Coordinates of N, CA and C in Angstrom, one line a residue:
X471 N 8.7 49.4 30.1 CA 8.0 48.3 29.3 C 9.0 47.4 29.7
X472 N 8.4 46.2 30.3 CA 9.6 45.3 31.4 C 9.6 44.7 29.9
X473 N 10.7 43.4 29.7 CA 10.9 42.6 28.6 C 11.1 40.8 29.2
X474 N 9.9 40.3 28.7 CA 9.8 38.8 29.1 C 10.7 38.1 28.7
X475 N 11.5 37.0 28.9 CA 12.1 37.3 28.6 C 11.1 35.4 27.5
X476 N 11.5 34.9 26.4 CA 10.6 33.9 25.8 C 10.7 32.7 26.8
X477 N 9.7 31.8 26.4 CA 10.1 29.9 27.2 C 10.0 29.4 26.2
X478 N 11.5 28.3 25.9 CA 12.0 27.7 25.2 C 11.4 26.5 24.8
X479 N 10.6 26.2 23.6 CA 9.9 24.9 23.6 C 11.0 23.5 23.6
X480 N 10.3 22.5 23.1 CA 11.1 21.4 23.4 C 11.6 21.1 22.0
X481 N 12.7 19.9 22.2 CA 13.1 19.9 20.7 C 13.3 19.0 20.5
X482 N 12.5 18.2 18.8 CA 11.8 17.2 18.2 C 13.3 17.3 17.7
X483 N 13.5 15.6 17.5 CA 14.5 14.2 17.4 C 13.3 13.5 15.9
X484 N 13.8 13.8 14.8 CA 12.7 13.0 13.3 C 13.1 11.8 13.5
X485 N 12.2 10.7 13.0 CA 12.8 9.6 12.3 C 13.5 9.6 11.5
X486 N 13.6 10.6 10.5 CA 13.5 10.6 9.4 C 15.4 10.6 9.1
X487 N 15.6 9.7 8.7 CA 17.0 9.5 7.8 C 17.2 9.9 6.9
X488 N 17.8 11.3 7.1 CA 18.6 11.9 6.2 C 19.4 11.6 4.9
X489 N 20.3 10.5 5.1 CA 20.9 10.0 4.1 C 19.8 8.9 3.0
X490 N 19.0 8.2 3.7 CA 17.6 7.0 3.1 C 16.7 8.6 2.6
X491 N 16.7 9.8 2.9 CA 15.3 10.7 3.0 C 16.5 10.8 0.9
X492 N 17.5 10.7 1.5 CA 18.0 11.9 0.1 C 17.9 11.1 -1.0
X493 N 18.6 9.8 -0.5 CA 18.3 8.4 -1.9 C 16.9 8.1 -2.3
X494 N 15.7 8.7 -1.3 CA 14.4 8.4 -1.8 C 13.9 9.3 -2.8
X495 N 14.5 10.7 -2.5 CA 13.5 11.9 -3.2 C 14.1 11.9 -4.6
X496 N 15.4 10.8 -5.0 CA 16.4 10.7 -6.4 C 15.6 9.7 -6.5
X497 N 14.5 8.8 -6.1 CA 14.6 8.0 -7.0 C 12.8 8.0 -7.0
X498 N 12.2 9.0 -6.4 CA 11.1 9.2 -6.5 C 10.8 10.1 -8.0
X499 N 12.0 11.3 -7.6 CA 12.3 12.0 -9.3 C 12.3 11.6 -10.1
X500 N 13.2 10.3 -10.4 CA 14.0 9.6 -11.8 C 12.6 8.4 -12.2
X501 N 12.0 7.9 -11.1 CA 10.9 6.7 -11.1 C 10.0 7.7 -12.1
X502 N 9.5 9.4 -11.8 CA 8.3 9.8 -12.4 C 8.5 10.5 -13.8
X503 N 10.3 10.5 -13.7 CA 10.5 10.9 -15.4 C 10.5 10.0 -16.3
X504 N 11.3 8.5 -15.4 CA 11.1 7.4 -16.6 C 10.0 6.9 -17.2
X505 N 8.7 6.7 -16.1 CA 7.2 6.3 -16.6 C 6.3 7.5 -16.7
X506 N 6.6 9.2 -17.1 CA 5.9 10.1 -17.0 C 4.7 10.4 -16.1
X507 N 5.2 9.9 -15.0 CA 3.9 9.7 -14.0 C 3.9 11.3 -14.0
X508 N 2.6 11.5 -13.1 CA 2.1 12.7 -12.5 C 2.9 13.2 -11.1
X509 N 2.7 11.6 -10.4 CA 3.2 11.8 -8.8 C 4.2 10.5 -9.0
X510 N 4.9 10.7 -8.3 CA 6.3 10.0 -7.6 C 6.2 9.6 -5.7
X511 N 5.6 8.1 -5.3 CA 6.2 8.9 -3.6 C 7.2 7.3 -3.6
X512 N 7.9 7.1 -2.7 CA 8.9 6.5 -2.0 C 8.6 6.5 -0.3
X513 N 8.7 5.6 0.3 CA 8.3 5.7 1.8 C 9.4 4.7 2.4
X514 N 9.9 4.6 3.3 CA 10.5 3.4 3.8 C 10.7 3.7 5.2
X515 N 9.9 2.5 5.8 CA 9.4 2.6 7.6 C 10.1 1.2 7.7
X516 N 10.8 1.9 9.4 CA 10.7 0.0 10.4 C 9.6 -0.5 9.9
X517 N 9.6 -1.8 10.1 CA 8.8 -2.7 10.4 C 8.5 -3.0 11.4
X518 N 9.3 -3.0 12.0 CA 9.5 -3.4 13.7 C 9.4 -2.3 14.7
X519 N 9.6 -1.2 14.2 CA 8.9 -0.1 14.7 C 7.8 1.2 14.5
X520 N 7.6 0.8 13.4 CA 6.7 2.0 13.0 C 7.3 3.0 12.5
X521 N 8.8 3.4 12.8 CA 9.1 4.6 12.7 C 10.0 4.7 11.3
X522 N 9.1 6.1 10.6 CA 9.1 6.3 8.9 C 10.7 6.9 8.9
X523 N 11.3 6.1 7.8 CA 12.8 6.7 7.9 C 13.1 7.5 6.4
X524 N 12.1 7.8 5.1 CA 12.1 8.3 4.6 C 10.3 8.3 3.9
X525 N 10.2 9.4 3.1 CA 9.0 10.4 3.0 C 9.1 11.1 1.9
X526 N 9.6 10.7 0.9 CA 9.6 11.5 -0.4 C 8.5 11.9 -1.4
X527 N 7.9 12.2 -1.8 CA 6.9 12.8 -3.5 C 7.7 13.7 -3.6
X528 N 7.1 13.2 -5.2 CA 7.7 13.9 -6.4 C 6.8 14.4 -7.3
X529 N 6.3 15.0 -8.2 CA 6.6 16.8 -7.5 C 6.5 17.3 -6.6
X530 N 7.8 18.2 -6.0 CA 7.4 18.7 -4.6 C 7.9 20.0 -4.6
X531 N 7.8 20.7 -3.2 CA 8.1 22.1 -3.4 C 9.5 22.7 -2.3
X532 N 9.6 23.5 -2.6 CA 11.2 24.4 -1.3 C 10.0 25.5 -0.5
X533 N 9.9 24.7 0.7 CA 9.3 25.3 1.5 C 9.9 26.6 2.1
X534 N 10.6 27.2 1.6 CA 11.7 28.5 1.8 C 10.7 29.1 0.9
X535 N 9.9 28.9 -0.1 CA 10.0 29.3 -1.3 C 8.5 29.4 -1.7
X536 N 7.2 29.1 -1.2 CA 6.5 28.4 -1.5 C 5.2 29.2 -1.9
X537 N 5.8 30.6 -2.3 CA 5.1 31.4 -3.3 C 5.4 31.4 -4.9
X538 N 6.3 30.2 -4.7 CA 6.9 29.9 -6.3 C 6.0 29.1 -6.9
X539 N 5.6 27.8 -6.0 CA 4.1 27.0 -6.2 C 2.9 27.7 -7.0
X540 N 2.8 27.3 -8.3 CA 1.8 27.6 -9.0 C 0.8 26.5 -9.1
X541 N 0.9 25.2 -8.7 CA -0.6 24.6 -8.2 C -0.8 23.7 -6.8
X542 N -1.6 24.5 -6.6 CA -1.6 24.2 -5.2 C -2.0 22.8 -4.7
X543 N -2.0 22.3 -5.6 CA -2.5 20.6 -5.3 C -1.0 19.6 -5.0
X544 N 0.6 20.7 -5.3 CA 1.6 20.3 -4.7 C 1.8 20.4 -3.2
X545 N 1.1 21.0 -2.6 CA 1.1 21.2 -1.3 C 0.8 20.1 -0.6
X546 N -0.1 19.5 -1.4 CA -1.0 17.9 -0.3 C 0.4 16.8 -0.2
X547 N 0.3 15.9 0.7 CA 1.3 15.1 1.1 C 0.5 13.8 0.1
X548 N 0.4 13.1 -0.8 CA -0.4 12.2 -1.2 C 0.2 11.0 -0.3
X549 N 1.4 11.3 0.2 CA 1.5 9.5 0.5 C 0.3 9.6 1.6
X550 N -0.1 10.4 2.3 CA -1.5 10.1 3.1 C -2.6 10.7 2.7
X551 N -2.8 11.6 2.0 CA -4.1 11.9 1.6 C -4.8 10.9 -0.3
X552 N -4.1 11.0 -0.9 CA -4.6 9.8 -2.2 C -4.8 8.6 -2.2
X553 N -5.8 8.5 -2.4 CA -6.4 7.3 -2.5 C -6.4 6.5 -4.0
X554 N -6.0 5.1 -3.7 CA -5.4 4.2 -4.8 C -5.8 3.1 -4.8
X555 N -5.7 2.8 -6.3 CA -5.9 1.0 -6.2 C -4.3 0.1 -5.9
X556 N -4.0 -0.7 -5.1 CA -3.0 -0.8 -4.7 C -2.6 -1.9 -5.4
X557 N -3.6 -2.8 -6.5 CA -2.9 -4.0 -7.7 C -2.1 -5.0 -6.7
X558 N -0.9 -5.0 -7.6 CA 0.0 -6.1 -6.6 C 0.4 -5.9 -5.7
X559 N 0.8 -4.7 -5.1 CA 1.2 -4.7 -3.9 C 0.2 -5.5 -2.9
X560 N -0.9 -5.5 -3.2 CA -2.2 -6.3 -2.2 C -2.2 -7.7 -2.2
X561 N -1.7 -8.4 -3.2 CA -1.4 -9.4 -3.5 C -0.3 -10.6 -1.8
X562 N 0.2 -10.6 -1.7 CA 0.7 -10.9 -0.5 C 0.3 -10.7 0.5
X563 N -0.7 -9.6 1.1 CA -1.7 -10.1 2.0 C -3.1 -10.1 1.4
X564 N -3.1 -10.7 0.1 CA -4.7 -11.7 0.4 C -3.9 -13.4 0.3
X565 N -2.7 -13.3 0.7 CA -1.9 -14.8 0.2 C -2.0 -14.9 1.7
X566 N -1.7 -13.9 2.7 CA -1.8 -13.6 3.9 C -2.8 -14.2 4.5
X567 N -4.1 -14.1 4.2 CA -4.9 -14.6 4.3 C -5.7 -15.6 4.5
X568 N -4.8 -16.8 3.2 CA -5.6 -18.1 2.9 C -4.7 -18.7 3.8
X569 N -2.9 -18.4 3.9 CA -2.6 -19.0 4.8 C -3.0 -19.1 6.3
X570 N -3.4 -17.8 6.4 CA -3.7 -17.8 7.8 C -5.0 -18.7 8.4
X571 N -5.7 -18.8 7.4 CA -7.2 -19.9 7.7 C -6.9 -20.8 7.4
X572 N -5.5 -21.2 7.2 CA -5.2 -22.5 6.9 C -5.9 -22.7 5.8
X573 N -5.8 -22.8 4.4 CA -6.8 -22.9 3.2 C -5.1 -23.2 2.4
X574 N -4.2 -22.7 2.2 CA -3.3 -23.5 1.6 C -2.0 -23.4 2.2
X575 N -1.3 -23.6 1.5 CA 0.6 -23.4 2.4 C 1.2 -23.4 0.7
X576 N 2.4 -22.8 1.9 CA 3.0 -22.1 0.2 C 3.5 -23.1 -1.0
X577 N 3.7 -24.4 -0.8 CA 3.7 -25.1 -2.0 C 2.6 -26.1 -2.2
X578 N 1.1 -25.8 -2.3 CA -0.1 -26.1 -3.0 C -0.3 -25.5 -4.0
X579 N -1.0 -26.5 -4.2 CA -0.7 -26.0 -5.9 C -2.5 -25.5 -6.9
X580 N -2.3 -24.9 -8.1 CA -3.9 -24.3 -8.9 C -3.3 -24.8 -10.6
X581 N -4.3 -24.8 -11.2 CA -3.9 -24.7 -12.4 C -4.5 -23.7 -13.1
X582 N -3.7 -22.8 -14.0 CA -4.0 -22.1 -14.3 C -3.4 -22.7 -16.2
X583 N -4.7 -22.1 -16.1 CA -5.5 -23.2 -17.8 C -5.7 -21.7 -18.9
X584 N -5.1 -20.5 -18.4 CA -5.6 -19.4 -19.2 C -6.4 -18.3 -18.4
X585 N -6.8 -17.2 -19.1 CA -7.5 -16.3 -18.5 C -9.4 -17.3 -18.0
X586 N -9.3 -16.5 -17.3 CA -11.4 -17.0 -16.3 C -11.8 -15.6 -16.3
X587 N -13.4 -16.4 -16.9 CA -14.4 -15.4 -16.8 C -15.2 -15.7 -15.6
X588 N -15.1 -14.2 -15.0 CA -15.6 -13.6 -13.8 C -17.2 -12.9 -14.5
X589 N -18.4 -13.5 -14.3 CA -19.2 -12.4 -14.8 C -19.3 -12.5 -16.1
X590 N -19.3 -10.8 -16.8 CA -19.1 -10.4 -18.1 C -18.1 -10.2 -18.0
X591 N -17.0 -10.3 -17.1 CA -15.9 -9.8 -17.5 C -14.4 -11.0 -17.8
X592 N -13.5 -10.7 -18.6 CA -12.3 -11.8 -18.4 C -11.1 -11.2 -18.0
X593 N -10.8 -12.1 -16.7 CA -9.1 -11.4 -16.3 C -8.1 -12.5 -17.1
X594 N -7.0 -11.7 -17.2 CA -6.1 -12.4 -17.6 C -5.2 -12.6 -16.4
X595 N -3.8 -12.8 -17.3 CA -2.4 -12.5 -16.3 C -2.0 -11.2 -16.9
X596 N -1.4 -10.4 -16.2 CA -0.4 -8.9 -17.1 C 0.0 -8.9 -18.1
X597 N 1.0 -10.2 -18.4 CA 1.8 -10.7 -19.5 C 1.5 -11.3 -20.5
X598 N -0.1 -12.1 -20.0 CA -0.9 -13.0 -21.1 C -0.1 -13.6 -21.0
X599 N 0.8 -14.2 -20.6 CA 1.5 -16.0 -20.0 C 0.5 -16.8 -19.1
X600 N 0.5 -17.9 -18.9 CA -0.1 -19.3 -18.1 C 1.0 -19.7 -18.0
X601 N 1.7 -20.9 -16.8 CA 2.2 -21.4 -16.4 C 2.0 -22.6 -16.1
X602 N 0.3 -22.7 -16.2 CA 0.3 -24.6 -16.0 C -0.6 -24.9 -14.1
X603 N 0.1 -26.1 -14.0 CA 0.1 -26.1 -12.7 C 1.3 -24.9 -11.4
X604 N 0.9 -24.4 -11.0 CA 1.5 -23.5 -9.7 C 1.7 -24.1 -8.4
X605 N 2.8 -23.1 -8.2 CA 2.6 -23.4 -6.2 C 1.9 -22.3 -6.1
X606 N 1.9 -21.7 -4.9 CA 1.3 -20.3 -4.2 C 2.3 -19.6 -4.0
X607 N 3.8 -20.0 -4.0 CA 4.7 -19.2 -4.3 C 5.0 -18.4 -5.3
X608 N 5.0 -19.5 -6.8 CA 5.0 -19.3 -7.9 C 3.9 -18.0 -8.0
X609 N 2.7 -18.5 -7.4 CA 2.0 -17.5 -8.1 C 2.2 -15.8 -7.5
X610 N 3.0 -16.3 -6.3 CA 3.1 -14.4 -6.3 C 4.4 -13.9 -6.6
X611 N 5.0 -14.9 -7.3 CA 7.1 -14.6 -7.9 C 5.9 -13.8 -9.7
X612 N 5.2 -14.7 -10.2 CA 4.7 -14.1 -11.3 C 3.7 -13.2 -11.3
X613 N 3.6 -12.9 -9.8 CA 2.6 -11.5 -9.9 C 0.9 -12.4 -10.4
X614 N 0.8 -13.8 -10.2 CA -0.4 -14.5 -11.0 C -1.7 -13.5 -11.0
X615 N -2.6 -13.2 -12.2 CA -3.9 -12.3 -11.6 C -4.5 -13.6 -11.4
X616 N -4.6 -14.9 -12.5 CA -5.5 -15.6 -12.4 C -5.3 -16.5 -11.0
X617 N -4.0 -16.6 -10.7 CA -4.2 -17.3 -9.7 C -4.4 -16.8 -8.0
X618 N -4.8 -15.5 -8.4 CA -5.4 -14.4 -7.0 C -5.7 -14.6 -7.8
X619 N -6.7 -14.8 -8.3 CA -8.5 -14.9 -7.9 C -9.3 -16.2 -7.5
X620 N -8.2 -17.5 -7.7 CA -8.5 -18.5 -6.9 C -8.4 -18.6 -5.7
X621 N -7.1 -18.1 -6.1 CA -6.9 -17.7 -3.9 C -8.2 -16.8 -2.7
X622 N -8.8 -15.3 -3.6 CA -9.9 -14.9 -3.0 C -10.2 -15.6 -3.0
X623 N -11.1 -16.6 -4.0 CA -12.2 -17.6 -3.9 C -12.4 -18.3 -2.7
X624 N -11.1 -19.2 -3.0 CA -10.8 -19.8 -1.8 C -10.8 -19.5 -0.3
X625 N -10.7 -18.5 -0.2 CA -10.5 -17.4 1.3 C -12.0 -17.1 1.3
X626 N -12.8 -16.3 0.1 CA -14.4 -15.6 0.5 C -14.7 -14.4 0.5
X627 N -15.7 -13.6 0.8 CA -15.6 -12.5 0.7 C -15.7 -12.4 2.3
X628 N -16.3 -12.6 3.4 CA -16.1 -12.7 4.5 C -15.0 -12.5 5.7
X629 N -14.2 -13.3 5.3 CA -13.0 -14.0 5.9 C -11.9 -13.1 5.1
X630 N -11.8 -11.9 4.2 CA -10.7 -11.4 3.1 C -11.2 -10.3 4.2
X631 N -12.5 -9.7 4.1 CA -12.8 -8.5 4.7 C -12.2 -9.1 5.9
X632 N -12.5 -9.4 7.1 CA -12.1 -9.4 8.6 C -10.6 -9.4 8.2
X633 N -9.9 -9.7 7.4 CA -8.4 -10.5 7.7 C -7.7 -8.6 7.4
X634 N -8.2 -8.3 6.0 CA -7.9 -6.6 5.7 C -8.4 -5.6 6.7
X635 N -9.4 -6.2 7.1 CA -9.6 -4.4 8.6 C -8.8 -4.7 9.4
X636 N -8.6 -6.4 9.5 CA -7.6 -6.6 10.4 C -6.1 -5.6 10.9
X637 N -6.0 -5.5 9.3 CA -4.7 -5.3 9.1 C -4.4 -3.8 8.3
X638 N -5.8 -2.9 8.8 CA -5.9 -1.8 8.6 C -5.9 -0.8 7.6
X639 N -6.8 -1.7 6.5 CA -7.3 -1.5 5.5 C -8.9 -0.4 5.6
X640 N -8.9 0.1 5.0 CA -10.2 1.2 5.5 C -10.6 1.9 6.3
X641 N -8.9 2.2 7.7 CA -8.5 3.1 8.9 C -7.3 3.6 8.3
X642 N -7.8 5.1 8.7 CA -6.2 5.6 9.1 C -5.5 5.1 10.1
X643 N -4.0 5.4 9.8 CA -3.2 5.1 9.9 C -3.1 5.9 11.7
X644 N -3.7 7.0 11.6 CA -3.0 8.0 12.9 C -1.5 8.3 13.0
X645 N -0.9 8.6 12.0 CA 0.4 9.0 11.6 C 0.2 10.5 11.7
X646 N 1.0 11.2 12.2 CA 0.8 12.9 12.6 C 0.7 13.7 11.4
X647 N 0.2 13.4 10.3 CA 0.4 14.4 9.3 C -0.9 14.7 8.6
X648 N -1.0 16.0 8.0 CA -2.3 16.8 7.6 C -2.8 16.0 7.0
X649 N -4.2 15.9 7.1 CA -5.0 15.4 5.8 C -5.1 14.1 5.7
X650 N -4.8 13.2 6.9 CA -4.8 12.0 5.9 C -6.0 11.2 5.7
X651 N -6.4 10.7 4.5 CA -7.6 10.4 4.3 C -7.9 8.6 4.3
X652 N -9.2 8.2 4.1 CA -9.4 6.7 4.6 C -10.7 6.8 3.9
X653 N -11.1 5.7 3.3 CA -11.8 4.8 2.4 C -12.5 3.7 3.3
X654 N -13.6 3.6 3.6 CA -14.1 2.4 4.2 C -14.4 1.3 3.2
X655 N -13.7 0.2 3.8 CA -13.9 -1.0 3.2 C -15.1 -1.3 2.5
X656 N -16.0 -1.8 1.8 CA -16.7 -2.5 1.8 C -17.2 -3.6 2.5
X657 N -18.3 -3.7 2.7 CA -18.8 -4.8 3.7 C -18.7 -5.9 2.6
X658 N -18.9 -7.4 3.1 CA -18.2 -8.2 2.4 C -19.8 -8.1 1.0
X659 N -21.1 -8.2 1.8 CA -21.9 -8.9 1.9 C -22.2 -7.8 0.0
X660 N -21.7 -6.7 -0.1 CA -22.0 -5.7 -1.6 C -20.6 -6.3 -2.3
X661 N -19.9 -7.4 -2.0 CA -19.4 -7.6 -3.3 C -19.0 -8.1 -4.7
X662 N -19.7 -9.0 -4.2 CA -19.8 -10.2 -5.6 C -18.8 -10.7 -6.0
X663 N -19.1 -12.3 -7.0 CA -18.2 -12.4 -7.6 C -17.4 -11.8 -8.2
X664 N -17.2 -10.5 -8.8 CA -16.4 -9.7 -9.8 C -15.9 -9.1 -8.5
X665 N -16.3 -8.2 -7.6 CA -15.6 -7.7 -6.2 C -14.2 -8.8 -6.0
X666 N -15.1 -9.9 -5.1 CA -14.1 -10.6 -5.1 C -13.0 -11.2 -5.7
X667 N -13.5 -11.1 -7.0 CA -11.8 -11.9 -7.7 C -11.0 -10.6 -8.1
X668 N -11.7 -9.7 -7.8 CA -10.6 -8.5 -8.7 C -10.3 -8.0 -7.2
X669 N -10.4 -7.8 -6.1 CA -9.9 -7.6 -4.8 C -8.4 -8.4 -4.8
X670 N -8.6 -9.8 -5.4 CA -7.9 -11.1 -5.2 C -6.2 -10.1 -5.8
X671 N -6.6 -9.3 -6.7 CA -5.3 -9.0 -7.9 C -5.0 -7.4 -7.3
X672 N -5.7 -6.9 -6.2 CA -5.8 -5.5 -5.6 C -6.3 -4.0 -6.9
X673 N -7.8 -4.8 -7.1 CA -8.1 -3.7 -7.7 C -10.3 -3.9 -7.0
X674 N -10.5 -2.7 -7.3 CA -11.9 -2.3 -6.5 C -12.0 -1.9 -4.9
X675 N -10.8 -2.0 -4.2 CA -10.7 -1.3 -2.9 C -9.6 0.1 -3.2
X676 N -9.6 0.7 -2.4 CA -8.2 2.1 -2.1 C -8.0 2.1 -1.2
X677 N -6.8 2.7 -0.7 CA -5.4 2.8 0.5 C -4.8 3.7 0.0
X678 N -4.7 4.2 0.8 CA -3.1 5.0 1.0 C -2.0 4.1 1.0
X679 N -1.0 5.4 0.0 CA 0.1 4.7 -0.1 C 0.7 4.0 1.9
X680 N 0.9 5.0 2.4 CA 1.0 4.8 3.3 C 0.1 3.2 4.3
X681 N -1.1 3.4 4.1 CA -1.7 2.2 4.7 C -1.3 1.1 3.9
X682 N -1.1 1.0 2.5 CA -0.8 -0.2 2.3 C 0.3 -0.5 2.7
X683 N 1.4 0.5 2.9 CA 3.0 -0.2 3.2 C 2.6 -0.4 4.8
X684 N 1.7 0.1 5.7 CA 1.4 -0.3 6.9 C 0.8 -1.9 7.5
X685 N -0.1 -1.7 5.9 CA -0.1 -3.7 6.3 C 0.3 -4.2 5.9
X686 N 1.1 -3.8 4.8 CA 2.4 -5.3 4.0 C 3.5 -5.0 5.1
X687 N 3.8 -4.4 6.6 CA 4.8 -4.6 7.1 C 4.4 -5.4 8.2
X688 N 3.4 -5.5 8.5 CA 2.5 -6.7 9.7 C 3.3 -8.1 8.8
X689 N 3.3 -8.2 8.0 CA 3.9 -9.6 6.7 C 5.2 -10.1 7.4
X690 N 5.9 -8.5 8.0 CA 7.3 -9.4 8.4 C 7.9 -8.9 9.6
X691 N 6.7 -8.8 10.1 CA 7.1 -8.4 11.5 C 6.8 -9.4 13.0
X692 N 5.5 -10.3 12.1 CA 5.2 -11.8 13.5 C 3.9 -11.0 13.2
X693 N 2.9 -10.2 12.3 CA 1.9 -10.1 12.0 C 0.9 -8.7 13.6
X694 N 2.4 -8.4 13.7 CA 1.7 -7.0 14.8 C 1.4 -5.5 13.3
X695 N 0.1 -4.7 13.4 CA 0.0 -3.8 12.8 C 0.5 -2.4 13.8
X696 N 1.5 -1.7 13.2 CA 2.0 -0.7 14.4 C 1.3 0.8 13.3
X697 N 1.7 2.0 14.5 CA 1.5 3.3 14.0 C 2.3 3.4 13.6
X698 N 2.3 3.8 12.0 CA 3.9 4.7 11.7 C 3.7 6.4 12.6
X699 N 5.1 6.2 12.6 CA 5.0 7.6 13.5 C 6.7 8.8 12.9
X700 N 6.5 9.4 13.2 CA 7.3 10.5 12.5 C 8.7 10.7 13.8
X701 N 8.1 11.3 14.7 CA 8.6 11.9 16.0 C 9.8 10.4 17.2
X702 N 10.8 10.9 17.4 CA 11.9 9.7 17.7 C 11.7 10.4 19.5
X703 N 11.9 11.5 19.6 CA 11.8 12.1 20.4 C 11.7 13.4 20.9

């Protein structure tokens, strides 16, 4: 019998930064314990390139000892496989839609007189506080749900839908990780006044954590929607 020498494959260099990854893992663990959460994730991405610099999940498992895991859900990567309502993470994107359509300026104002009634629902601020006349900048500073409802109504369902689609909401990012989920963004004609209002503060639609991060990165890189990636070379 003859011995055939192996063909060596290519070396792969990841974009992950070891120092940032260590810190991200510590933050994820600490945050999950502090808030008694089922799961925590931390993602760090270069918004100018889409390079993923850290991607941490808590709880996780030791890949050298997978048999120690009793809950198979831990094997999933929630950064790409779990869908959630972004909540306040989405507010800057909604405000960006209004700015992009020239409907508001950062110093434009609206008056927050208290909770607003949308159909059978009453929408309030997260802390129950109201600040009267506020600028668009102050709405974001206070994470003001009432102000964001006003902004979403000003933009309207069709324009808001098109803007969020351009930011990749409702689509997979294409990151080379197994099990990436995506839920289609509901068509604007199905929204109604309630969904339009709740989307203003990030509820009523879902995305993965990585989709929300990728969309947010476009706000700081000049409006470019990048594909996140893990392979440097």
